[in-house]
Amino acid sequence: MDNFKAYNLYNYKNIAEVASLSNEMIEAIEVVGRVLPFKTNSYVIENLIDWSNIPNDPMFTLTFPRKEMLAASDYNKIKSLLDSQASKSEIDNAVKEIRLTLNPNPAGQAYNIPIFNGQKLDGVQHKYRETVLFFPPQGQGCHAYCTFCFRWPQFAKLDDLRFEMKRTELLYDYLESQPLVTDLLITGGDPLIMPTKQLIAYIEPLLTDKFNHIRTIRIGTRALTYHPYRFTDEKDSEELMQLFRRVVESGRNLAIQVQINHPVELSTPQAERAIKAILATGAQIRSQSPLLNHINADATIWTAMWRRQADLGIIPYYMFVVRDTGSKSFFEVPLEKGANIYRDAYSSISGICRTVRGPSMSSDPGKIEIVGITEVAGKKAFVLRFLQGRNPDWVGRPFFAKYDPKATWLDDLRPLEGEDKFFFEQDDEL
Ligand SMILES: *Cc1c(COP(=O)(O)O)cnc(C)c1O
Ligand code: SF4
């Protein structure tokens, strides 16, 4: 972990010392970085970014804000405020205004918060019957600030949109009262930014008999490929591995859910070492990633990524459609193109990697997979199905939408001729 350093917006000039950034790029970091917060570290800079290929290198684009990630009018507004040395409060107000137009809380993220014994469980989401999401307050930062991230308002401290859970007791009481819940997903941000001791305090109580219905504990993280030392070289890494072993020894599954956007993230000895350490505890590693223009919008990249994951013992899990938030217009891929990329990649891997599902839209009614494109009564149509539904009865039922080559999200889709609603919208009125 020699020379490991973290960088944020305010010391980006240090990066200019280790990385050759043009004045234009520095300006973009400064301007866009006000709205979509910027953070990176020396591991990413030294091991993942190909500096001979900037600004088009995928890892550079994932990490560094680029001018095109904001609308030109928003960009110019912030730039002119900075140029004229406007006051902090003037800049803050303009930033806040722009953020609010970027849909910081897509797909009803702030909903599905349970109410238990008359108390609202802020920091918990229970949308799908089997799985409860928990956002520990100490996990509301991240090892990466992905330029496409839909959770950025949490990092950007838009306080009224943050959800976190201060009173863990309530969470335990709630889980005890929910015998149908089998999975607890600890997420963020990134829960692995918190010290191991804190994570132990959250997880250990769940390993007792009264939580025997909780069969799987999942931890969502980006650390595996952005800060692999978290599992091997930090002062509490070994304690973290012990915690993983204890969960497994309790007879439960421990799934480390990692986000990996590009095969290069799996190319370093540090990442390989971290993967081996995790798997040696008996935990599983499952991977998910959105499909992103400028990063991985090419079937050969997904084929390479899934094959590499299988070689390393990682289970491919989800391909997502990028959400309608932040810098989406820069990263979005039309649904038709996404379905074709998925199919081309899926058809060139063996059954071992075909544990993956997608492309999937995590939308208000549920996770909807674009199965493909077909013809219905002589007209092209999308075939879709729920992988997860707010109503469990919706799962697995195929349905259609009018073909639209430009559609990038569920909102753009319409039912076929002669139907005015999708079946799940009708159910909602019952
Ligand atoms: C994706 C997701 C889950 C987990 O779903 P799985 O298909 O079991 O991985 C749970 N809750 C919400 C709100 C989700 O978006
Ligand atoms: S790793 Fe996930 S939570 Fe963290 S910034 Fe990236 S997309 Fe957001």
CSV table of C-alpha atoms in Angstrom, one decimal, residues 1 13 29 87 380 417 428:
chain,number,residue,atom,x,y,z
A,1,MET,CA,0.0,0.0,0.0
A,13,LYS,CA,-3.6,20.1,-8.4
A,29,ILE,CA,-12.7,19.0,-13.1
A,87,SER,CA,-19.2,34.3,-3.3
A,380,LYS,CA,-41.6,-4.6,-34.1
A,417,GLU,CA,-51.6,-0.4,-30.0
A,428,ASP,CA,-51.8,-0.6,-9.3
